[in-house]
Coordinates of C-alpha atoms in Angstrom, one line a residue:
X1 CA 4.1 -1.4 31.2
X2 CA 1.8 -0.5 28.5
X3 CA 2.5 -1.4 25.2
X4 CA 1.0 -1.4 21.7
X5 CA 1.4 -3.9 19.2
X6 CA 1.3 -3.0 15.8
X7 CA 1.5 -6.0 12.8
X8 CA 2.0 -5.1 9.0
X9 CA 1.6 -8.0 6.2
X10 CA 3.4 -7.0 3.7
X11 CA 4.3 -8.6 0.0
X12 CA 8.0 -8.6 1.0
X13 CA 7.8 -9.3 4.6
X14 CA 5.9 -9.2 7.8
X15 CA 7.0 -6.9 10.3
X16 CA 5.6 -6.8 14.1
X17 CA 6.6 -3.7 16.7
X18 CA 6.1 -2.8 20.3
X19 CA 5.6 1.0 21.2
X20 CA 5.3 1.9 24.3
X21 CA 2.5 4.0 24.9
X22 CA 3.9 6.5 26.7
X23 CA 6.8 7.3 25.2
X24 CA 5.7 6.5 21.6
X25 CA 9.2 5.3 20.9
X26 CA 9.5 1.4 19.5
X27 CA 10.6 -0.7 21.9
X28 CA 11.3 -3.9 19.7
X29 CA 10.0 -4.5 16.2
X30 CA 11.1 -7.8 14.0
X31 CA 10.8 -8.7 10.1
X32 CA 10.6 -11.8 8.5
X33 CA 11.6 -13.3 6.0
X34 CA 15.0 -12.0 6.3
X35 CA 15.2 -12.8 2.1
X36 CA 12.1 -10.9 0.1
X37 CA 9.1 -13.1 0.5
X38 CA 8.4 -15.0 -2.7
X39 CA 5.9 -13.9 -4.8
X40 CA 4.2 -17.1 -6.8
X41 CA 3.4 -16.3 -10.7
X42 CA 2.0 -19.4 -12.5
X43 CA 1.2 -17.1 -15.3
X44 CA 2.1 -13.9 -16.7
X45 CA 0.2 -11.7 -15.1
X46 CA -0.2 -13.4 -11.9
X47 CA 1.1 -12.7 -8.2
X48 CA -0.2 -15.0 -5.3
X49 CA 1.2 -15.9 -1.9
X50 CA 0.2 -18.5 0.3
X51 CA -1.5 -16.9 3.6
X52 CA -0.5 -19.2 5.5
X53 CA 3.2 -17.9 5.7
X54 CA 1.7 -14.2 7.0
X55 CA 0.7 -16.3 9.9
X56 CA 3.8 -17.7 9.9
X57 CA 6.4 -14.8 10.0
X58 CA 3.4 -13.2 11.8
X59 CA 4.4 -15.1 14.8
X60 CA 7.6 -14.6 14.5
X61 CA 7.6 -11.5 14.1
X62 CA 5.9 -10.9 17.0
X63 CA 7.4 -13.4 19.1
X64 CA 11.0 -11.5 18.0
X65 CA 9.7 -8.3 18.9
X66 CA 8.0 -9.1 22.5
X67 CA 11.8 -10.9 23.4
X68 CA 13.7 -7.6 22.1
X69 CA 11.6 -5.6 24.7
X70 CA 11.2 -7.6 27.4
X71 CA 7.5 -7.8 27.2
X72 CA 5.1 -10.3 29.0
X73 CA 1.6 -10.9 27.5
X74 CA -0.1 -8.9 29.5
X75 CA 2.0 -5.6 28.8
X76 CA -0.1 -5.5 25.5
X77 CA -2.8 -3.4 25.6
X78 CA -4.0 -3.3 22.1
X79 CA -3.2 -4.9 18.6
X80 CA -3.4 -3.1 15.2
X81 CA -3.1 -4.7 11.7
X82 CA -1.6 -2.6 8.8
X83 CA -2.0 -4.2 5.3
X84 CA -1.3 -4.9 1.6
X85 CA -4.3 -3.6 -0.2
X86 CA -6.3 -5.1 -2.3
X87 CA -5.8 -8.7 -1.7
X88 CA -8.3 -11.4 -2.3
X89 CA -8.3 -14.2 0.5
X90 CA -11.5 -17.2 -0.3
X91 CA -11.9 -19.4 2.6
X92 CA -14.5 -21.9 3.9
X93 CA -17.1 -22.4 6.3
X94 CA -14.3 -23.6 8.8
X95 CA -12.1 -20.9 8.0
X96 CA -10.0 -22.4 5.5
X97 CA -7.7 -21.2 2.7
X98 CA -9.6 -22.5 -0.6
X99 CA -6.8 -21.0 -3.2
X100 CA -3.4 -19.0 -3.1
X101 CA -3.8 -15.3 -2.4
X102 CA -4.6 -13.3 -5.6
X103 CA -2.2 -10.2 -4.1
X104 CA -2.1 -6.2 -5.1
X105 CA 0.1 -6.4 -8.0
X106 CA -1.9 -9.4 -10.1
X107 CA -3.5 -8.2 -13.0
X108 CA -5.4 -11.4 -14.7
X109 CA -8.4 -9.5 -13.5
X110 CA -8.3 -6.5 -15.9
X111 CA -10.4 -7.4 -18.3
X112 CA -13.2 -8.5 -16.0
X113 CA -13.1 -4.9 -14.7
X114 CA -12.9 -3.1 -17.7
X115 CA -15.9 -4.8 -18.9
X116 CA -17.9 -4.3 -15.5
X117 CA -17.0 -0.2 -15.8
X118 CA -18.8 -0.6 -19.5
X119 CA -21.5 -2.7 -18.7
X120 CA -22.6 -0.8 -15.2
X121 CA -21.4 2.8 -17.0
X122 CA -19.0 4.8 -15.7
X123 CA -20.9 7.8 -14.4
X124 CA -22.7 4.8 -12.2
X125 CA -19.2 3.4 -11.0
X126 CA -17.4 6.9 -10.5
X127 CA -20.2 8.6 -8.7
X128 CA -20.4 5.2 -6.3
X129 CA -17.3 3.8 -6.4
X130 CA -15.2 6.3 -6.8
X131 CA -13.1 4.0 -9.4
X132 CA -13.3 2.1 -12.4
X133 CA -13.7 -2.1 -10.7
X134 CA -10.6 -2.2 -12.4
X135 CA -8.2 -4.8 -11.0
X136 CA -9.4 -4.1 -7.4
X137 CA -10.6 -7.2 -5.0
X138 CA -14.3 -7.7 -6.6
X139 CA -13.0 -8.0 -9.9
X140 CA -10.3 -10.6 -8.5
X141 CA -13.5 -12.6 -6.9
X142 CA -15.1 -12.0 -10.5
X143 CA -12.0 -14.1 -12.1
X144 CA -12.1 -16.8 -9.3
X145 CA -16.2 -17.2 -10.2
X146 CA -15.2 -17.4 -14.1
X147 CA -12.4 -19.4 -14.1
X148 CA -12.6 -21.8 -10.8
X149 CA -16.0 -22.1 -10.2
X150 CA -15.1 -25.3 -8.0
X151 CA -13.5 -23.1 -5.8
X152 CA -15.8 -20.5 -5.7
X153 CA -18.9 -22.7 -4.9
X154 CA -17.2 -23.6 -1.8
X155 CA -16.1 -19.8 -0.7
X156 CA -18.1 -18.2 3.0
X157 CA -15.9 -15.1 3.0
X158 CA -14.1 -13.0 1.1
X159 CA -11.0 -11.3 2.9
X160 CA -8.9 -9.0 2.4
X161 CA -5.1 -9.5 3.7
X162 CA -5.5 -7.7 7.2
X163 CA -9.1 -9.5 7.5
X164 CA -7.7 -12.6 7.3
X165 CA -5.0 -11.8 9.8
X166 CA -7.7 -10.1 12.5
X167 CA -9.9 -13.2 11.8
X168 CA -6.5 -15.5 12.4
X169 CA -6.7 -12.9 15.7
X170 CA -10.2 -13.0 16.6
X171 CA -11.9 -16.3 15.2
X172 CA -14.5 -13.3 13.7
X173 CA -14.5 -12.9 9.8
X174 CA -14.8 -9.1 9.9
X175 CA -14.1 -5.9 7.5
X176 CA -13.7 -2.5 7.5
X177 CA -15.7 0.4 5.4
X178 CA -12.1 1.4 4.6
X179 CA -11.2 -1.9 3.7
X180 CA -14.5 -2.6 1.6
X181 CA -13.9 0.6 -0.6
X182 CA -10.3 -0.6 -1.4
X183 CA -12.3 -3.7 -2.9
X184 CA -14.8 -2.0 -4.6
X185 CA -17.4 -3.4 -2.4
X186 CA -18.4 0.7 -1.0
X187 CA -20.8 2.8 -2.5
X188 CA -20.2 6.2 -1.9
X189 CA -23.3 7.5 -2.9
X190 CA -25.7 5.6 -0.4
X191 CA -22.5 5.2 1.8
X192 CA -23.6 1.2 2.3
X193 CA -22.1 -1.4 0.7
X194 CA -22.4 -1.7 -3.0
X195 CA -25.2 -3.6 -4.1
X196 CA -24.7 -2.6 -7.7
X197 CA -21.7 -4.0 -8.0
X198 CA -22.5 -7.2 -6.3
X199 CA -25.6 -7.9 -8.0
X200 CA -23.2 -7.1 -11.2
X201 CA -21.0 -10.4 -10.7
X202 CA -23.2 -12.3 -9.3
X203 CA -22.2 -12.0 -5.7
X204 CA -24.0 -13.1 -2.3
X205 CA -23.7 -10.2 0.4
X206 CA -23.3 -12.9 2.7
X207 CA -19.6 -13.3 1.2
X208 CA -18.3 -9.9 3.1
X209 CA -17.6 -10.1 6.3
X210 CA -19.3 -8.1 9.3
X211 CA -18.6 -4.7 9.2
X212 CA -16.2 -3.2 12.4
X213 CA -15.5 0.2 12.6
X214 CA -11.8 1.2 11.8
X215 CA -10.6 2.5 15.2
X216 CA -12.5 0.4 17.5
X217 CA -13.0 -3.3 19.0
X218 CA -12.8 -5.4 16.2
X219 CA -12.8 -8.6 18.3
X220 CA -10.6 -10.2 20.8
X221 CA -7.9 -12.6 21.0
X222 CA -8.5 -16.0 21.1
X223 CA -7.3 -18.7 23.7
X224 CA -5.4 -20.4 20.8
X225 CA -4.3 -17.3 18.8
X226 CA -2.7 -15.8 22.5
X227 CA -1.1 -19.6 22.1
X228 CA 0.2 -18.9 19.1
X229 CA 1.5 -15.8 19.2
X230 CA 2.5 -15.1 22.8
X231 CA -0.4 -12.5 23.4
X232 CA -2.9 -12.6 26.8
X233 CA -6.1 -14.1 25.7
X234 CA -9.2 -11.4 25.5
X235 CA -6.6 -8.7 24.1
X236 CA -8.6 -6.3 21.5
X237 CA -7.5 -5.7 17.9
X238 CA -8.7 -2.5 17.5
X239 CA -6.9 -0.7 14.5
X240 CA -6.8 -2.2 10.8
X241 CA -5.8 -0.8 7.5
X242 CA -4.5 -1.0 3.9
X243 CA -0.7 0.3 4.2
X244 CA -1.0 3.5 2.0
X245 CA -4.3 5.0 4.7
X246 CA -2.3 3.4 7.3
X247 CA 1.0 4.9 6.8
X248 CA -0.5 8.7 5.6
X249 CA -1.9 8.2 9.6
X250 CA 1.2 6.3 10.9
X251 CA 2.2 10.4 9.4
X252 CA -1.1 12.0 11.3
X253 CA -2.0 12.7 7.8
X254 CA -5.7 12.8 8.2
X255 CA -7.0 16.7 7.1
X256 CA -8.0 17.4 3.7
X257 CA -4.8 18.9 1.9
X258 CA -2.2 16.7 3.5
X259 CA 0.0 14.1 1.6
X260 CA 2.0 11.2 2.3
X261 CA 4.3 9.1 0.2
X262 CA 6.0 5.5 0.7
X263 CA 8.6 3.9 -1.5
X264 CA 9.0 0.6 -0.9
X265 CA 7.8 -2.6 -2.4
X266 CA 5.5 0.1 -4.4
X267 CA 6.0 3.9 -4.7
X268 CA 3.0 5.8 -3.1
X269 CA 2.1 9.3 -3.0
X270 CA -1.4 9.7 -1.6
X271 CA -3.7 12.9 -0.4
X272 CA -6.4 13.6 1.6
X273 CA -9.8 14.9 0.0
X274 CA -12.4 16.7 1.8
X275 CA -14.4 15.4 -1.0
X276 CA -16.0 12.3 -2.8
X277 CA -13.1 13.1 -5.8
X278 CA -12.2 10.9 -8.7
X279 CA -10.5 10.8 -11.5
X280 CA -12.2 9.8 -14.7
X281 CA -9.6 7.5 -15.9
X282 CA -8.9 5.9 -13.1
X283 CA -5.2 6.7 -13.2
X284 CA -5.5 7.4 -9.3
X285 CA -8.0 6.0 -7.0
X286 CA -9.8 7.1 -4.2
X287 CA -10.6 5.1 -1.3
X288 CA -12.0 6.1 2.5
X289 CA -9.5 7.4 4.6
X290 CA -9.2 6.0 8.2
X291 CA -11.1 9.0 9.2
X292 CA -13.8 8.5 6.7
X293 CA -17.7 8.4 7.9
X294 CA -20.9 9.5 6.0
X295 CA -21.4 13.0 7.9
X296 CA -17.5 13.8 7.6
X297 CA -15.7 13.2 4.4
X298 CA -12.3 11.8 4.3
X299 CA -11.3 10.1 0.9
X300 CA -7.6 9.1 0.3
X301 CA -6.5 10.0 -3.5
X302 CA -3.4 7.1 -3.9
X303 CA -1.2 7.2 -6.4
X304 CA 0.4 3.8 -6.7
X305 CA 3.6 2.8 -9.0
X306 CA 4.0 -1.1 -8.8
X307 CA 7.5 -1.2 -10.6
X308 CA 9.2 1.0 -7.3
X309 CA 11.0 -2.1 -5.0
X310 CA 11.3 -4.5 -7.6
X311 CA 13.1 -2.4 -10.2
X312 CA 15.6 -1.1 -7.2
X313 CA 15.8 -5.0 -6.2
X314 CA 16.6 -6.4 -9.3
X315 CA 19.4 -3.4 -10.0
X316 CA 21.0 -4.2 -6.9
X317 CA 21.0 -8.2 -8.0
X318 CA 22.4 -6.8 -11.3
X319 CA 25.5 -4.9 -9.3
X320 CA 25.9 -8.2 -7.5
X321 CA 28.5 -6.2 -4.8
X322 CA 26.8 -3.3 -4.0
X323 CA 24.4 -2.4 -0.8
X324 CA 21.3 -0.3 -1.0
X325 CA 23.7 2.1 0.7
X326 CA 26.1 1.8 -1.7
X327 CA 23.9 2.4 -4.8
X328 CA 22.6 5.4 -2.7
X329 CA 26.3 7.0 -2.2
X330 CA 27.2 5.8 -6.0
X331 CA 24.2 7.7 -7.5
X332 CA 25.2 11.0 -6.0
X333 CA 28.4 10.8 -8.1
X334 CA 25.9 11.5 -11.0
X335 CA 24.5 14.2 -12.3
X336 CA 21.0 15.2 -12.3
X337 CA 19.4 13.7 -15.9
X338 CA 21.7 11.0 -15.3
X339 CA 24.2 11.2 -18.1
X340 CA 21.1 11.4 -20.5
X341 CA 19.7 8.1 -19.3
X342 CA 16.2 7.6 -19.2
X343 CA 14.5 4.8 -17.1
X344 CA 10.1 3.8 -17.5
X345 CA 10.3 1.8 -14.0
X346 CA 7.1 -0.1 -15.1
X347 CA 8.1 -3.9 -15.3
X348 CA 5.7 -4.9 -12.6
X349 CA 2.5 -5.7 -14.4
X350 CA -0.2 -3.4 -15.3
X351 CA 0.0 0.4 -13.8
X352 CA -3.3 2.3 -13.1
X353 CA -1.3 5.3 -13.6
X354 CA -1.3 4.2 -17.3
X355 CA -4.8 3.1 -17.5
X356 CA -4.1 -0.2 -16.7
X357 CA -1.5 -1.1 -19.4
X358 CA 1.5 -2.9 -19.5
X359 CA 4.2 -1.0 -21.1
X360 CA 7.0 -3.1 -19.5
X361 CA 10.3 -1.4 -18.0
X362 CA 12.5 0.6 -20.7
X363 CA 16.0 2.0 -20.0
X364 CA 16.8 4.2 -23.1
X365 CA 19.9 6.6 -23.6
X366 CA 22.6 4.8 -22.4
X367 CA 26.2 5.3 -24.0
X368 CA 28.8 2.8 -23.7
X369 CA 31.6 5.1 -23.4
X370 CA 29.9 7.1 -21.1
X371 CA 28.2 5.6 -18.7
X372 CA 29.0 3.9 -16.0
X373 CA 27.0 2.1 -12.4
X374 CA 26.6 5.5 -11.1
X375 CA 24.2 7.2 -13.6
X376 CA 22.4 3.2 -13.6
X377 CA 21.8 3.8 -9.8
X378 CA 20.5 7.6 -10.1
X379 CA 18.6 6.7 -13.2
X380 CA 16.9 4.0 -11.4
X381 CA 15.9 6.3 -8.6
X382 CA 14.8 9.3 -11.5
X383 CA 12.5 6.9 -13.2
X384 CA 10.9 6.3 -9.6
X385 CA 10.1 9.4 -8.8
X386 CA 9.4 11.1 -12.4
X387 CA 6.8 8.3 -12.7
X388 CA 5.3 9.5 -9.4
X389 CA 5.4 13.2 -10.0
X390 CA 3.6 11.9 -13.6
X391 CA 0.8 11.1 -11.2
X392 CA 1.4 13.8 -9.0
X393 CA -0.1 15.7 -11.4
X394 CA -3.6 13.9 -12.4
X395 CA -3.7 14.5 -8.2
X396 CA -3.1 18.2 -9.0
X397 CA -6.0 18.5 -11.4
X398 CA -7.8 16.7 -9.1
X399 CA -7.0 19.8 -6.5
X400 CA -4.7 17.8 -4.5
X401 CA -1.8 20.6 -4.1
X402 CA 0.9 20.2 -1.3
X403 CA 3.2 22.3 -0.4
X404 CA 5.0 19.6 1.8
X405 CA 5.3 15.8 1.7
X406 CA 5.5 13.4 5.0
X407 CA 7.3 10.2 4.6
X408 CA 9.0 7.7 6.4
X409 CA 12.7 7.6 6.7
X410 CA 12.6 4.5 5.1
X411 CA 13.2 2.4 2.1
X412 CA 14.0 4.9 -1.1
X413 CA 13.5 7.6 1.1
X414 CA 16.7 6.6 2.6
X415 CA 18.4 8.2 -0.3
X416 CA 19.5 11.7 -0.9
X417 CA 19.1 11.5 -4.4
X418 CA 15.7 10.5 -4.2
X419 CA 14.5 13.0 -1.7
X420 CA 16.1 16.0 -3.5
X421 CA 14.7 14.6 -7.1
X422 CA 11.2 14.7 -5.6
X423 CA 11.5 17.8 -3.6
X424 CA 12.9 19.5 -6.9
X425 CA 10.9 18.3 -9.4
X426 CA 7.4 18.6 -7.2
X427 CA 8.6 22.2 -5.5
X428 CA 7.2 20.2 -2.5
X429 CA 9.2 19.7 0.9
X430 CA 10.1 16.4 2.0
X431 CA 9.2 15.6 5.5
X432 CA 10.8 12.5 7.2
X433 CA 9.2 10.9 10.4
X434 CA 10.7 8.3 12.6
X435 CA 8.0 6.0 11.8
X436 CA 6.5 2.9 9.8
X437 CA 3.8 1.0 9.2
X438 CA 4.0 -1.6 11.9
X439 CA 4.2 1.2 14.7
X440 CA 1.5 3.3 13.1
X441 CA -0.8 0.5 13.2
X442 CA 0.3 0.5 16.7
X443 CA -0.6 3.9 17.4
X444 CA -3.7 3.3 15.9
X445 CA -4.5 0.2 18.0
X446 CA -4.0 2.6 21.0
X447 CA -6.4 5.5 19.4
X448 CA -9.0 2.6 18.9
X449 CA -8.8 0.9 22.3
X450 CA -8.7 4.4 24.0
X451 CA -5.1 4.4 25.4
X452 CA -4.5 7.7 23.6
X453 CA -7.7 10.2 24.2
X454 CA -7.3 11.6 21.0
X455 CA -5.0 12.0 17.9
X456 CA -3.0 15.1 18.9
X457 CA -2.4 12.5 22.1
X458 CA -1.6 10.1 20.0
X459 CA 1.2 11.8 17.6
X460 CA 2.2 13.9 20.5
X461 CA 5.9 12.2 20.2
X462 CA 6.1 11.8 16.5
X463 CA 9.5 12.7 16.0
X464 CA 10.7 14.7 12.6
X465 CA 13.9 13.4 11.1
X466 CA 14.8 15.9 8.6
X467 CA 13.6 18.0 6.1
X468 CA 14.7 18.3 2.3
X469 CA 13.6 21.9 0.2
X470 CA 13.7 22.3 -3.2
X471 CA 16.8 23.0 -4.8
X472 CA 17.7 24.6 -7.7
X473 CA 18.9 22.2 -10.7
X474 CA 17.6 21.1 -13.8
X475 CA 14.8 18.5 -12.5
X476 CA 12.2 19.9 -14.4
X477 CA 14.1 19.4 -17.9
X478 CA 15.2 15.6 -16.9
X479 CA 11.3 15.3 -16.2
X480 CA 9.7 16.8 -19.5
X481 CA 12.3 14.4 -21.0
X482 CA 11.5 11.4 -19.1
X483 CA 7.8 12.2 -19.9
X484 CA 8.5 12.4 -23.7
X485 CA 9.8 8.7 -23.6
X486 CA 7.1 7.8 -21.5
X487 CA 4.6 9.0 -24.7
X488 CA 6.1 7.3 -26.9
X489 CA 6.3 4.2 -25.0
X490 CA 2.5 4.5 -24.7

């Protein structure tokens, strides 16, 4: 047999799957936790996790899914990593954790990257960078220097999430272009790493890690890592990517025009640019695409809404009774505006989208005598997507039109409400793929270890779930009036 093996770290769980390379179906995948992984805040403003339970539900996760299959060791051909993005992971000359993991969705490094966009100037940062430092992984290092200076005199490397996983893999502290841009460590001018910005905070290039190409051999399973996790020693890793590039390919997304979207633990919507393109404010940010190299540009314009998992989470803790399914079924019962009710879905620190402030999460409209669970569940899933389509269109100026949008048939996307919300308010149609991010970090594992010759090889058996067109209905109105709260709010 020849499988692929395909590992994705994210902020609510770690989830492992087998596809077999043939057949490009999933042969055994495995999450854990089975509860939402906990999320530390010391502070307001902070998110860490301890990297150290990756690893572990890592190798469970892997474990689980190589027993669901049948699979020996040596059936794995190839590993590929999928991400969170912009992650900061500090360890030590022997490899060692120094500090918690500052994760995507802490924002105690703001300020530090509003004052570096000043400082530098921002026709320097946008024409390299792409971005604003913002609160991306440099300006997370930049609050580690500043505030724990005994931590930071004892940092080697710098990682980010998947990094620290392949270098778990591999012994090899190693990075990707992809991966550096997320961080603000690319310059996209000189297409080399970003001296500017370094030389700004006071950083030692020595910090990154050795650049491996994106679809390639990134290094190769260890004695004691095939130990751990029930792989054959000398397998390559050969794949690795934030999850927002990783699941547009995971959607053979990869030509300038085409759009993806996720709605999980965040709501994504993010394009492929045949240009170095920006947006002045930062509300969206563009990063290399998996595809991206010097002589052929591929930048990824993402679009990300942090309040998208939580908000659904904490309303189905507030139903106490009700299943995901549930609230899906009871928010079709409403009508589209819900009732009147209005929901700002942006409770999850600070949103790019809204130039980095903190508005907080707002439900406004509701009637006593009225209102009822069902417009709550709908509303919920409204403010979701109206607060994507508010993005949508900085992409749009941008030139990022679509008439079609790929997604998973996962997560929000699970929901008929949400898929016709989108597809109505954005005129766009809704694509949904059998697919996620563990398996296309698996397909990409075989595209960089050369099971799959090429990528129409590789997404030959991609299978399309359903499609949703626009319908007629008053989405537009419930938008404009969603967006007037929004301006006030602001």
């Amino acid at each position: 047999m020849a499988y692929l093996l395909g590992i994705d770290i994210g902020s609510s769980s770690v989830k492992a799957a087998l596809m077999d390379a043939q057949s490009g179906k999933c042969v055994g995948s495995a999450s854990f936790p089975e509860t939402e992984m906990k999320i530390g805040t010391p502070e307001p403003g902070f998110a860490e996790q301890d990297p150290e339970l990756w690893y572990k539900y890592a190798k469970k996760s892997v474990h689980k899914a190589m027993e669901l299959a049948g699979a020996s060791p040596e059936d794995v051909k190839a590993v590929g990593i999928a991400y969170q993005m912009h992650g900061l992971v500090c360890v030590d000359s022997a490899q060692n954790v120094l500090c918690p993991a500052n994760i995507w969705c802490d924002s105690r490094a703001v300020p530090f990257g509003e004052k570096a966009f000043l400082e530098i100037g921002e026709e320097k940062c946008l024409g390299g960078l792409l971005n604003s430092p913002g609160n991306f992984t440099a300006s997370k290092l930049a609050w580690i220097k500043e505030n724990q200076p005994e931590i930071f005199a004892k940092v080697d490397k710098i990682l980010l999430p998947g990094d620290w996983l392949a270098m778990k893999l591999t012994g090899k502290a190693t990075t990707t272009v992809s991966g550096l841009s997320e961080g603000m460590f690319w310059d996209f001018e000189k297409e080399q790493v970003a001296d500017f910005l370094m030389d700004y905070y006071g950083f030692s290039p020595d910090v990154l890690g050795e650049i491996v190409p994106t679809f390639g051999n990134q290094g190769e399973v260890t004695e004691f890592a095939a130990a751990e996790f029930g792989l054959a020693a000398g397998t390559p890793v050969s794949y690795r990517a934030g999850d927002q590039p990783n699941n547009a390919f995971s959607l053979n997304v990869l030509k300038p025009g085409e759009v993806a979207a996720t709605a999980g633990t965040s709501g994504v919507i993010y394009g492929v640019s045949g240009n170095r393109s920006y947006d002045p404010k930062s509300r969206v940010n563009s990063f290399a695409h998996v595809n991206h190299t010097k002589d052929d540009v591929h930048v990824g314009i993402l679009l990300c809404i942090n309040g998208t998992g939580i908000l659904n989470a904490w309303t189905k803790r507030l139903m106490g009774d009700l299943s995901y399914n549930e609230m899906n079924d009871l928010a079709k019962t409403a009508p589209i505006g819900s009732g009147g009710i209005t929901v700002l879905p942006f409770g999850n620190g600070a949103e790019r989208v809204l130039e980095n402030r903190e508005v907080g999460a707002q439900i406004c409209g509701l009637d006593f005598n009225r209102h009822d669970r069902s417009h709550i569940c709908r509303a919920i899933q409204e403010g979701i997507v109206f607060s994507l389509m508010y993005g949508f269109e900085v992409m749009r100026e941008m030139g990022m039109g679509a008439s079609k949008i790929r997604a998973g048939a996962a997560n929000l996307f699970q929901s008929e409400v949400f898929c016709e919300t989108l597809a109505g308010v954005s005129g766009a149609k809704i694509e949904l793929y059998e697919t996620d991010g563990a398996l296309g970090a698996a397909r990409g594992a075989g595209l960089g270890a050369k099971v799959f010759a090429d990528t129409e090889e590789a997404f030959e058996n991609l299978e399309l779930r359903g499609e949703i067109s626009p319908k007629e209905g008053p989405y537009v109105e419930a938008y404009l009036k969603w967006k007037n709260h929004l301006q006030q709010a602001v």
